Short mmCIF file of C-alpha atoms in Angstrom, two decimals:
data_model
loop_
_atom_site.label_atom_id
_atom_site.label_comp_id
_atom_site.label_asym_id
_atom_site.label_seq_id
_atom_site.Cartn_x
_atom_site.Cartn_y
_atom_site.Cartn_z
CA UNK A 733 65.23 71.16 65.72
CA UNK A 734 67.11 68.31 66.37
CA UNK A 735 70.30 70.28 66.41
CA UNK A 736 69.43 72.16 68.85
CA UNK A 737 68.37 69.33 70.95
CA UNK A 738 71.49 67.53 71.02
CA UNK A 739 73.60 70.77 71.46
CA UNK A 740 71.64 71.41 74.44
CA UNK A 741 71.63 67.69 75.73
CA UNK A 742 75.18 67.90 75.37
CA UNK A 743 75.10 70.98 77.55
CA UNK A 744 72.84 69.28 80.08
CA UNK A 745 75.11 66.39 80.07
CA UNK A 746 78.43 68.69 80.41
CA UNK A 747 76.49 70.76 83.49
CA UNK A 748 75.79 67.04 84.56
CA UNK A 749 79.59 66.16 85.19
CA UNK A 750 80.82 69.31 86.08
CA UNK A 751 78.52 69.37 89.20
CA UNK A 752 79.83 66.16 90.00
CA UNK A 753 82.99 67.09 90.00
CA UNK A 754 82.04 70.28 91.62
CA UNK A 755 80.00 67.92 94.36
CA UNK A 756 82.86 65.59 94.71
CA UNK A 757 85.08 68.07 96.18
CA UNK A 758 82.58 70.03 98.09
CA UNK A 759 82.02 66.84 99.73
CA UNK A 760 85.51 65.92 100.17
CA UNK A 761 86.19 69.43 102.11
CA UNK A 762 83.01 69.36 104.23
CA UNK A 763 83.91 66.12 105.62
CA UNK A 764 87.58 67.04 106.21
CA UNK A 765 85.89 70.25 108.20
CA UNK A 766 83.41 67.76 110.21
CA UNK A 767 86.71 65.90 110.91
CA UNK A 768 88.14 68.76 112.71
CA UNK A 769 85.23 69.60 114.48
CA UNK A 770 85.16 65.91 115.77
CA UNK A 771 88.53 66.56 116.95
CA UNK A 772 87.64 69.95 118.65
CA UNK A 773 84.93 67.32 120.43
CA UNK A 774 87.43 65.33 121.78
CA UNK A 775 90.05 67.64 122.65
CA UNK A 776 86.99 69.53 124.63
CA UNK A 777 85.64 65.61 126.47
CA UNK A 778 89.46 65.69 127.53
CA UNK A 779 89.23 68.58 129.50
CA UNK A 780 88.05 67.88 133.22
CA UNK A 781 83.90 69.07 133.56
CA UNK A 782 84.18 71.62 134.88
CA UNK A 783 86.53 73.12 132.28
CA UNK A 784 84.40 72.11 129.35
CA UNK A 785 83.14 74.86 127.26
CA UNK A 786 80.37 74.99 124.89
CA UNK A 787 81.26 73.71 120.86
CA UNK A 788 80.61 77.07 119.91
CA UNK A 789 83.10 78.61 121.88
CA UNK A 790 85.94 76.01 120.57
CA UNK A 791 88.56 77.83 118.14
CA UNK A 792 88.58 74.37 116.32
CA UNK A 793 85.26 74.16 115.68
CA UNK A 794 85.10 76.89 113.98
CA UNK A 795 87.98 76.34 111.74
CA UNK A 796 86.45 72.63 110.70
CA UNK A 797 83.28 74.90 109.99
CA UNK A 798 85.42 77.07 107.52
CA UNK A 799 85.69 73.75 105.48
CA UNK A 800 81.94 73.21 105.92
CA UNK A 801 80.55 76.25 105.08
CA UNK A 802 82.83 75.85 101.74
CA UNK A 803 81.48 72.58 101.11
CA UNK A 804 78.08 73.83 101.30
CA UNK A 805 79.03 76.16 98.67
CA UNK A 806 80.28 73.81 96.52
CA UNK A 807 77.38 72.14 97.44
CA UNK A 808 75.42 74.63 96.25
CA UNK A 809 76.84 75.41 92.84
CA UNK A 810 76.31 71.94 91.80
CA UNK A 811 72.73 71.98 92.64
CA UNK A 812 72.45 74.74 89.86
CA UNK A 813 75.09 72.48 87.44
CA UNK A 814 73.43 69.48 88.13
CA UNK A 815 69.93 67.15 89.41
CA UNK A 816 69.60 67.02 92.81
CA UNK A 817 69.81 63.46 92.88
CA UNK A 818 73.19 63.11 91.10
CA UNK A 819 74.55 65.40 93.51
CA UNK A 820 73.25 64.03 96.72
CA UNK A 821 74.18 60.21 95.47
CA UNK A 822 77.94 61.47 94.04
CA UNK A 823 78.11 63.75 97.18
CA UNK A 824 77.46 60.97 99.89
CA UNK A 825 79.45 58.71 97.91
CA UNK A 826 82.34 60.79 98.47
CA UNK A 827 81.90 61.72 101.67
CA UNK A 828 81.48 58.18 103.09
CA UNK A 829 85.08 56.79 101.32
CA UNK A 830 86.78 60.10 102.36
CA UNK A 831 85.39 59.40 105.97
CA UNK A 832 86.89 55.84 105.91
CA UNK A 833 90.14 57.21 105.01
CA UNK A 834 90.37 60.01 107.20
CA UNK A 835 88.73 58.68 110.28
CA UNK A 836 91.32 55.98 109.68
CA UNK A 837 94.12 57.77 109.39
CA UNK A 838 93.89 60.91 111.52
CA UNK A 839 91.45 59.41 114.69
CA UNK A 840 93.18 56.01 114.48
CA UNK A 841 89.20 54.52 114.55
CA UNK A 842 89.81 50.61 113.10
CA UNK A 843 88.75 49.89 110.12
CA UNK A 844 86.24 46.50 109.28
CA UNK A 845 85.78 43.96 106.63
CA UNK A 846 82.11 45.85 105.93
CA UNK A 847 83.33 49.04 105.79
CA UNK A 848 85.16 47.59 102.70
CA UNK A 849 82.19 45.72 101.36
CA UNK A 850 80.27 48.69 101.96
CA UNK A 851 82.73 51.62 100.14
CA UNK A 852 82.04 49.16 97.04
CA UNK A 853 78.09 49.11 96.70
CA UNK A 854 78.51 52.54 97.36
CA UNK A 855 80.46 53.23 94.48
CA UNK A 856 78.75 51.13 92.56
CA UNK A 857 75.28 53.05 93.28
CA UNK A 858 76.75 56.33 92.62
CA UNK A 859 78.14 55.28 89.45
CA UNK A 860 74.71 54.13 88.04
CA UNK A 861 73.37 57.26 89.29
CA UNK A 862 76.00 59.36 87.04
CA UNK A 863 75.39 56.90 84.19
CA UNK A 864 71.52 57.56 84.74
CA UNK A 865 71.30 60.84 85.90
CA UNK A 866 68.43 63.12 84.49
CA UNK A 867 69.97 66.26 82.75
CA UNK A 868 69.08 69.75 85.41
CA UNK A 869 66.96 71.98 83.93
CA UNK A 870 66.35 76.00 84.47
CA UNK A 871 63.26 77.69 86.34
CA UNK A 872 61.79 80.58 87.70
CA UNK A 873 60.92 81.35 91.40
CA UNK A 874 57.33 80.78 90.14
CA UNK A 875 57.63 77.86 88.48
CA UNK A 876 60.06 76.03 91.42
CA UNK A 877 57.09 77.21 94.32
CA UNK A 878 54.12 75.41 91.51
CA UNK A 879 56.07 72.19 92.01
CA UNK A 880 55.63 72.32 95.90
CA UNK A 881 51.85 71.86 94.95
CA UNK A 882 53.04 68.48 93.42
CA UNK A 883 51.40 65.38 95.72
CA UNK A 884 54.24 63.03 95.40
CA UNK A 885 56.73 65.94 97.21
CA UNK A 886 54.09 66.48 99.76
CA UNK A 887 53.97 62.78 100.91
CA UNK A 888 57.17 62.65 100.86
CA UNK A 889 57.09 65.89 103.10
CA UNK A 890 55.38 64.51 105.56
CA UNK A 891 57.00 60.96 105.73
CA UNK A 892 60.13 63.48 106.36
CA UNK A 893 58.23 65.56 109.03
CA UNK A 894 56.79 62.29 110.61
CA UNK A 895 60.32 60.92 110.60
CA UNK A 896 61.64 64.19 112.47
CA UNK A 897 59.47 64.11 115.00
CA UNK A 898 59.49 60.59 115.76
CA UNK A 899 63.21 60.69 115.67
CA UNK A 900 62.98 63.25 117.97
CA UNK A 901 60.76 62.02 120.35
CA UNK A 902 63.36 59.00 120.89
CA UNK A 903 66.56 61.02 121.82
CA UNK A 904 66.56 61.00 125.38
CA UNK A 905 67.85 64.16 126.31
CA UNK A 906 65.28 66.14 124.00
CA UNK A 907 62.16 68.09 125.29
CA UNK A 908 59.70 66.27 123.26
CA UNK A 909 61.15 62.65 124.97
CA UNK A 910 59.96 64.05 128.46
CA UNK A 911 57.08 64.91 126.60
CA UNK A 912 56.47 61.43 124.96
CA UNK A 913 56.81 60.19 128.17
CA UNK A 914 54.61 62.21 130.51
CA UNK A 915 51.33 61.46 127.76
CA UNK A 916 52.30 57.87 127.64
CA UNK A 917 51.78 57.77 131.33
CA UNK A 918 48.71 60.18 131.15
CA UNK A 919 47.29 57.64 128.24
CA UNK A 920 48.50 54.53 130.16
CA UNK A 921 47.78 55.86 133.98
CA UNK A 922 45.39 53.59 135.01
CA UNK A 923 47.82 50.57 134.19
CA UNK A 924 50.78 52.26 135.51
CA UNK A 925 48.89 52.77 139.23
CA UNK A 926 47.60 49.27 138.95
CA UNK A 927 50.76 47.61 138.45
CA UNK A 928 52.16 49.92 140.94
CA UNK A 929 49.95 49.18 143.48
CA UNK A 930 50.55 45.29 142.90
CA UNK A 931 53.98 46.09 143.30
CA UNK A 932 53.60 47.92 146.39
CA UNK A 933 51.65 44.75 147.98
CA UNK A 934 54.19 42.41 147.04
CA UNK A 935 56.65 44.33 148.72
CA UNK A 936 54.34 44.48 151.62
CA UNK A 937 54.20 40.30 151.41
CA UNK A 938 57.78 39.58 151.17
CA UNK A 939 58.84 41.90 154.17
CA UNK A 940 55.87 40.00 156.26
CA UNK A 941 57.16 36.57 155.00
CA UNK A 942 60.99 38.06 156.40
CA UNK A 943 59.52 39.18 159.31
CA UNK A 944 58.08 35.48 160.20
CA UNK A 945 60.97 33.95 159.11
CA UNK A 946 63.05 36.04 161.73
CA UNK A 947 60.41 35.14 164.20
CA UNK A 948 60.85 30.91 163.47
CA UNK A 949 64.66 31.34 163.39
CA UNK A 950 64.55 33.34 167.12
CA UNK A 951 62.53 31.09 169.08
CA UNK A 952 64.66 29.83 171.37
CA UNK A 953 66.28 33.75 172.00
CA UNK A 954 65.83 35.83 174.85
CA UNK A 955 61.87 37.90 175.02
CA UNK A 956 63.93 41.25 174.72
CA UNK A 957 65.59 40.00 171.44
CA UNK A 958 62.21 38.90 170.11
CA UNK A 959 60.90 42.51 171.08
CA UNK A 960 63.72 44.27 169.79
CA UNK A 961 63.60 41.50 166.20
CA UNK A 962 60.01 42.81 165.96
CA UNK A 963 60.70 46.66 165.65
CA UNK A 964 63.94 45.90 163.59
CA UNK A 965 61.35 43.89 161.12
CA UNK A 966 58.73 47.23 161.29
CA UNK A 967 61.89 49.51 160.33
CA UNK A 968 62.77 47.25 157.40
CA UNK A 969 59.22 47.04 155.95
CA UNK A 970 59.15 50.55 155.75
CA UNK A 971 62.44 51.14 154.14
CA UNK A 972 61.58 48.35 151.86
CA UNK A 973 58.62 50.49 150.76
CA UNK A 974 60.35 53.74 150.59
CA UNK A 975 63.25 52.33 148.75
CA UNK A 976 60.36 50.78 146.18
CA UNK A 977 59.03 54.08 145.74
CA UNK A 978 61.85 55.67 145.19
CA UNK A 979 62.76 53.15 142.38
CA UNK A 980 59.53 53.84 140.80
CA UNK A 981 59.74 57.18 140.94
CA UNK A 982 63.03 56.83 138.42
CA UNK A 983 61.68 54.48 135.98
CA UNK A 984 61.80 57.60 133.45
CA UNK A 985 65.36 58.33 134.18
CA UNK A 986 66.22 54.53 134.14
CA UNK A 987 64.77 54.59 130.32
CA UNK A 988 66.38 57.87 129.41
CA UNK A 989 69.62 55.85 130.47
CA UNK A 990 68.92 52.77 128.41
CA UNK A 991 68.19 55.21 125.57
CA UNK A 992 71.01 57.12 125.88
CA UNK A 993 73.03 54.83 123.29
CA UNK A 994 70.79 55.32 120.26
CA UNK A 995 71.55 59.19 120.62
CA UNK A 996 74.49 59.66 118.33
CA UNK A 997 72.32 57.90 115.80
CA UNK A 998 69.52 59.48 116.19
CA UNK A 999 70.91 62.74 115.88
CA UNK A 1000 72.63 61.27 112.49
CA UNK A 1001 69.35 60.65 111.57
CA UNK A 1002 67.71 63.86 112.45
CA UNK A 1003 70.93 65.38 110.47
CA UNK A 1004 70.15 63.40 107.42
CA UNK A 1005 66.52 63.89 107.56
CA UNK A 1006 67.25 67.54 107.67
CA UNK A 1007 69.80 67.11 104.81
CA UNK A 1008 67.55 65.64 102.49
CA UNK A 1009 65.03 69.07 103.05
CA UNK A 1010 67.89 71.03 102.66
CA UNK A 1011 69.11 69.69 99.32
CA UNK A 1012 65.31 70.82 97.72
CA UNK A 1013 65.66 74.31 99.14
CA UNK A 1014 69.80 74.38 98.14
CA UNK A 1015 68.28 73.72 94.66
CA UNK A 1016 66.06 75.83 94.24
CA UNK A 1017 68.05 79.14 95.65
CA UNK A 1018 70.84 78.17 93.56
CA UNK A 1019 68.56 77.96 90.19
CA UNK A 1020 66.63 81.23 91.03
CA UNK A 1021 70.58 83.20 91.46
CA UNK A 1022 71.32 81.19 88.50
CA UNK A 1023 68.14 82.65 86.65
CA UNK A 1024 69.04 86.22 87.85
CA UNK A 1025 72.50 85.81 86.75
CA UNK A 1026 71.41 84.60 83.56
CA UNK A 1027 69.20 88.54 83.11
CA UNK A 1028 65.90 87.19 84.74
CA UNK A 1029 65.88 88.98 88.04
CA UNK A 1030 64.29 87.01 90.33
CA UNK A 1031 64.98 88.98 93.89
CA UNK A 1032 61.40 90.55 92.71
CA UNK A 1033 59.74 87.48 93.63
CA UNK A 1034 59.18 86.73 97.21
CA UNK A 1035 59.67 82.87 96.61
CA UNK A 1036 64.03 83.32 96.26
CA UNK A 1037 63.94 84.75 99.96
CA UNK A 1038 61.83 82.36 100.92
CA UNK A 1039 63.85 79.44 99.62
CA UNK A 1040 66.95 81.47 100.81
CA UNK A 1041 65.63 81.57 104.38
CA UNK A 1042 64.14 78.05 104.46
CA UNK A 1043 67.83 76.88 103.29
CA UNK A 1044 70.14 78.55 105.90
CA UNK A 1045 67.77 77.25 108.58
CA UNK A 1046 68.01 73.76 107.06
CA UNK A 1047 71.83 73.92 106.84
CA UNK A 1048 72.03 75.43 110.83
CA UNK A 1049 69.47 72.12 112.24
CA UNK A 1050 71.50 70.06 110.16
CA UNK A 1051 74.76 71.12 111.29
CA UNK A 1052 73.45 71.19 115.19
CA UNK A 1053 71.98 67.44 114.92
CA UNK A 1054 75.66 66.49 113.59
CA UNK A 1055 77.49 67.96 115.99
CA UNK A 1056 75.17 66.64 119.05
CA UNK A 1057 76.06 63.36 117.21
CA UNK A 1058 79.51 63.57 116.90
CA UNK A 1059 79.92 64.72 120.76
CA UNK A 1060 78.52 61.11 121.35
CA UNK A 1061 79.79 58.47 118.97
CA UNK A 1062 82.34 57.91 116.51
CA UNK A 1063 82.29 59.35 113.26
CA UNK A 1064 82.80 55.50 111.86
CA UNK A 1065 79.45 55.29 113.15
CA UNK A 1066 77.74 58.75 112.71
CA UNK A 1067 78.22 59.35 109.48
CA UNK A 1068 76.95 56.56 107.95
CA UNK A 1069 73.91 56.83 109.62
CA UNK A 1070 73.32 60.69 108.46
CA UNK A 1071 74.10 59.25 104.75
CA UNK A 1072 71.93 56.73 104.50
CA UNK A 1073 69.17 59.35 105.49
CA UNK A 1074 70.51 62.29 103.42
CA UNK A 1075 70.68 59.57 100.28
CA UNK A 1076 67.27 58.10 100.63
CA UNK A 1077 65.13 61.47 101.69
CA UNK A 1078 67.63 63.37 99.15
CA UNK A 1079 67.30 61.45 96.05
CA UNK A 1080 63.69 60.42 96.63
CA UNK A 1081 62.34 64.23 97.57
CA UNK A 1082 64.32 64.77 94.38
CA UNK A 1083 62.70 62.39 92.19
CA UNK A 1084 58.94 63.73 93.59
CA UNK A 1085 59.94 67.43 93.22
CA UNK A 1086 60.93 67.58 89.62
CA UNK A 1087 59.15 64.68 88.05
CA UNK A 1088 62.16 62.98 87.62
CA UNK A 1089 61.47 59.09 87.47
CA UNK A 1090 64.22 57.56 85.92
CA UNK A 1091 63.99 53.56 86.13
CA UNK A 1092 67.96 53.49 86.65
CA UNK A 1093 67.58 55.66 89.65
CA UNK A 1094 65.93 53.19 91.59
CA UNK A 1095 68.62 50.26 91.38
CA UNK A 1096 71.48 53.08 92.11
CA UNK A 1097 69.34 53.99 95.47
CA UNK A 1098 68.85 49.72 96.29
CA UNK A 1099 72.63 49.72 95.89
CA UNK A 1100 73.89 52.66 98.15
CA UNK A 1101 71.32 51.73 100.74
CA UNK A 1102 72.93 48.20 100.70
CA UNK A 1103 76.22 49.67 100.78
CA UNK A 1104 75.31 51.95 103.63
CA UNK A 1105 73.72 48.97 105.73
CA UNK A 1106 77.25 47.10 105.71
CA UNK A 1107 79.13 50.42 106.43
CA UNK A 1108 76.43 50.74 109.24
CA UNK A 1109 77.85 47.41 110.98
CA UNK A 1110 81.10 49.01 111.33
CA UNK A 1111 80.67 48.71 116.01
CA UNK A 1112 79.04 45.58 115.47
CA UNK A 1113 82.04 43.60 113.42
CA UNK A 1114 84.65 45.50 116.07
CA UNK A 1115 82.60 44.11 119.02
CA UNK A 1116 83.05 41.12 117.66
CA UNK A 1117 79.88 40.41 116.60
CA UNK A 1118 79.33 37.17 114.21
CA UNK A 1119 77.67 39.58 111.24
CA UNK A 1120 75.31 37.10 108.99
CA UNK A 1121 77.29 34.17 110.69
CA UNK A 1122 79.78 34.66 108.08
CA UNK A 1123 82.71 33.92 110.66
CA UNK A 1124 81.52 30.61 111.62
CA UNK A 1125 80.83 29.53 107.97
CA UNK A 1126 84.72 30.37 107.34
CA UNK A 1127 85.26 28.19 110.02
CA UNK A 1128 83.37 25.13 109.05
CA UNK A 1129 84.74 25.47 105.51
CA UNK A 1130 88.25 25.81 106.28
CA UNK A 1131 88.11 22.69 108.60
CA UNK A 1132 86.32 20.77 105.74
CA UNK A 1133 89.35 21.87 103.03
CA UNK A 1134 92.29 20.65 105.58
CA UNK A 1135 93.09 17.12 104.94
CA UNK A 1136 93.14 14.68 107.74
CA UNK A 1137 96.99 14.46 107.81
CA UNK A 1138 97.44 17.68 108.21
CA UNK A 1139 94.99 18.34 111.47
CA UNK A 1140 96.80 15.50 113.05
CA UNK A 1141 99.90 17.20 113.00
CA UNK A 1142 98.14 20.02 114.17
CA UNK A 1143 96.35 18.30 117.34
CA UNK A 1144 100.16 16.50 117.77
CA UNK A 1145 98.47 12.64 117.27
CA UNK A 1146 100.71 9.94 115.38
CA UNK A 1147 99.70 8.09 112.40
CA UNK A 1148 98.86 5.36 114.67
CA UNK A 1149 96.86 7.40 117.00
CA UNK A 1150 95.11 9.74 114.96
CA UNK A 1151 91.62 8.62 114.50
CA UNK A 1152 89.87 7.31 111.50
CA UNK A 1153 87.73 10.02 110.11
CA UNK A 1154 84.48 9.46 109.44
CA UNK A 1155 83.78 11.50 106.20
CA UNK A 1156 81.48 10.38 103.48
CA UNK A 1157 84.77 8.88 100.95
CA UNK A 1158 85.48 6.73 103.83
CA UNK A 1159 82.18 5.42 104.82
CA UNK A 1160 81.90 4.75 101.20
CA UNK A 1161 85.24 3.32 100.83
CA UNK A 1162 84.19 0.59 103.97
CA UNK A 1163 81.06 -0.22 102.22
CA UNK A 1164 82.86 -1.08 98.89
CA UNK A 1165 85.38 -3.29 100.59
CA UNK A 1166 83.89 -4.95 103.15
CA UNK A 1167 85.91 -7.06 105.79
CA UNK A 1168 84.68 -10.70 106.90
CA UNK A 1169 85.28 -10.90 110.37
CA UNK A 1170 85.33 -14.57 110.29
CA UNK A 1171 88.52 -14.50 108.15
CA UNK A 1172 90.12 -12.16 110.21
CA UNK A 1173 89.23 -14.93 113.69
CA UNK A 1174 90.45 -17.79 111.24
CA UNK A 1175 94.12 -15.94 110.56
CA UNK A 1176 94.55 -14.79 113.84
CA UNK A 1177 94.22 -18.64 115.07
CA UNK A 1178 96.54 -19.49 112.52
CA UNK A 1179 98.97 -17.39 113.52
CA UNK A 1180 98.69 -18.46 116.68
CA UNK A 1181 98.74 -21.79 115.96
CA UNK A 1182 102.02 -21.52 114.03
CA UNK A 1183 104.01 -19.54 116.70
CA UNK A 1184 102.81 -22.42 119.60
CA UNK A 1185 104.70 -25.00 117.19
CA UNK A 1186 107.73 -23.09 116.64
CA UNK A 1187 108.01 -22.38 120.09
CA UNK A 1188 107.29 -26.34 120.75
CA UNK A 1189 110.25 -27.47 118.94
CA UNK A 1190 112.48 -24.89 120.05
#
């Protein structure tokens, strides 16, 4: 018996690393492919509007999806080789230091201090996941749909279903937005009319305060000028009003606009949400094929369509919520965000699906999510953002380590001119050798004295 456990824990462990491997390079190409398809993005902004076409339409695109669609593959086969988790933490891993590189490289995007702090943690978490890794076992259609029943995967379904639809809700070009918006105002309509009603009267006030300041400054004018300084006064209190509604009218699009930069994230988010969905149903179609390759046939069960179904329209949301992110941000940006939800939804939806609970698993996740967060500063440290305040402690250490000497020669003062500094060795240096200030009176005097005399005799 314990022969054939290690020969098939060796197995397990053998399936381990070859879906690694197999995820490693599926990665590698699926990120190349979303690389292309960023560059059919651009190429198509370039265009003037009114020759833009649709993504879908794009040659380009298309050919950067070949490279997806065989990533997803690979994808695929190492869900059967492999846990889920492994692959999704040795997946992301890959993708996010093949990004760096070829974002880098190809869309001459610069590259930041915490993308380089952030490759390592990364690394570092996916190693501890391959050193920790459960071993991927074999089921049936059956026994894959009992383990939706289990409550720790349907929490975790509906933290990933809240998620979605809050996510959602924020983007501000979405349906449910306008939504969001139209039954905050129905909830909130009794504040809204208030405050626009007080905001409507001080309009009201301030073009009667400009009309009596026209009147004090116009005394002394002619009674037409008054007349006509009158009506001019009417005209401008209602345009004043007009103009105010108006302007209330577009608060909603004035908030879609301020919105409008979280979008590329958002959609990352959506995309990695999505992703993490997507990696259950990716492992559980690729276990029942592997099942019915194996003799079991299990196209008789309804459950492999199912799962078959549920995973292409996983894999099509995911891919649309990438590409609506791409069109509007960098993929410096993007894809770090769509990790760091693919990683944490991935692994943990993992972990709750099979029963996997692996203590190692958890430091591996801390890691990459660390790693992720510094990768995820990326705009930040290139708009020259002070990150943690790390810049200005540089600063302040650096001009503590330079000796005196050598900032006066940098500010250009003399030895005779450069100040005294007052640093703690020198305080304490005055306090051990303190100077009497009567002797210094007394030998002044006396060198006085003594040049007087000499000049006396001369």
């Amino acid at each position: 018996i314990n022969a054939e456990y290690g020969e098939s824990y060796k197995e397990m462990s053998a399936g381990n690393a070859l879906g690694a491997i197999v995820s490693i390079g599926a990665s590698i190409l699926s990120n190349i492919g979303t690389n292309i398809q960023k560059e059919a993005h651009l190429r198509n902004e370039a265009r003037p509007e009114e020759k833009r076409i649709p993504y879908i339409k794009s040659p380009l695109w298309w050919f950067g999806l070949v490279g997806v669609v065989v990533g997803a593959i690979g994808d695929f086969v190492a869900f059967g080789l492999a846990s889920q988790e492994l692959v999704v933490a040795v997946g992301c891993a890959a993708v996010l230091v093949c990004n760096v590189v070829v974002s880098t490289l190809w869309h001459k995007e610069r590259f930041a201090w915490s993308d380089i702090v952030g490759i390592v943690f990364v690394l570092l978490g996916a190693i501890i996941f391959a050193l920790a890794a459960p071993a991927s076992e074999d089921f049936t259609a059956s026994q894959l749909a009992e383990k939706f029943q289990r409550p720790a995967f349907i929490v975790i379904l509906i933290i990933q279903f809240i998620c979605m639809i809050l996510l959602i809700s924020t983007i501000s070009t979405s349906r449910l937005y306008r939504l969001r918006i139209r039954c905050q105002y129905r909830c909130f309509r009794e504040i809204f009319e208030s405050f626009t009603s007080m905001e409507q009267k001080t309009v009201r006030m301030e073009a009667r305060l400009e009309q009596l300041e026209n009147q004090l400054a116009q005394m002394d004018m002619r009674m037409s000028k008054y007349i006509s300084s009158l009506e001019e006064g009417s005209d401008s209190n209602e345009s004043c009003i007009t103009r105010e509604t108006s302007l209330s009218s577009l608060i909603e699009e004035s908030d879609r606009v301020e919105h409008a930069e979280l979008d590329p994230f958002l959609y990352a988010a959506c995309s990695g949400t999505m992703g993490g969905l997507m990696a259950v149903f990716a492992g559980c179609s690729s276990k029942a094929l592997k099942q019915s390759f194996d003799g079991d046939n299990q196209f008789t069960n309804v459950w492999t369509y199912i799962f078959i179904i549920a995973l292409v329209g996983c894999i099509l949301l995911q891919t649309h919520f990438l590409n609506k992110a791409m069109m509007k941000g960098d993929l410096m940006s993007v894809i770090p965000t769509f990790q760091a939800f693919w990683i944490v939804f991935g692994v943990l939806s993992g972990m709750a699906f099979y029963g996997h609970s692996e203590g190692m698993s958890y430091p591996g996740l801390l890691i990459m999510i660390v790693g992720v967060f510094f990768l995820l500063q990326h705009p930040r440290v290139l708009a020259g953002v002070d990150v943690f305040g790390l810049e200005a402690r540089i600063e302040a250490g650096k001009t503590c380590c330079v000796p005196s000497s050598a900032r006066d020669k940098e500010l250009g003062l003399s030895d005779a001119d450069s100040p005294t500094p007052d640093s703690p060795c020198s305080a304490a240096s005055k306090q051990d050798n303190p100077v009497d200030l009567d002797t210094v009176v007394n030998m002044n005097s006396g060198i006085d004295t003594s040049d007087q005399g000499g000049r006396s005799e001369m």
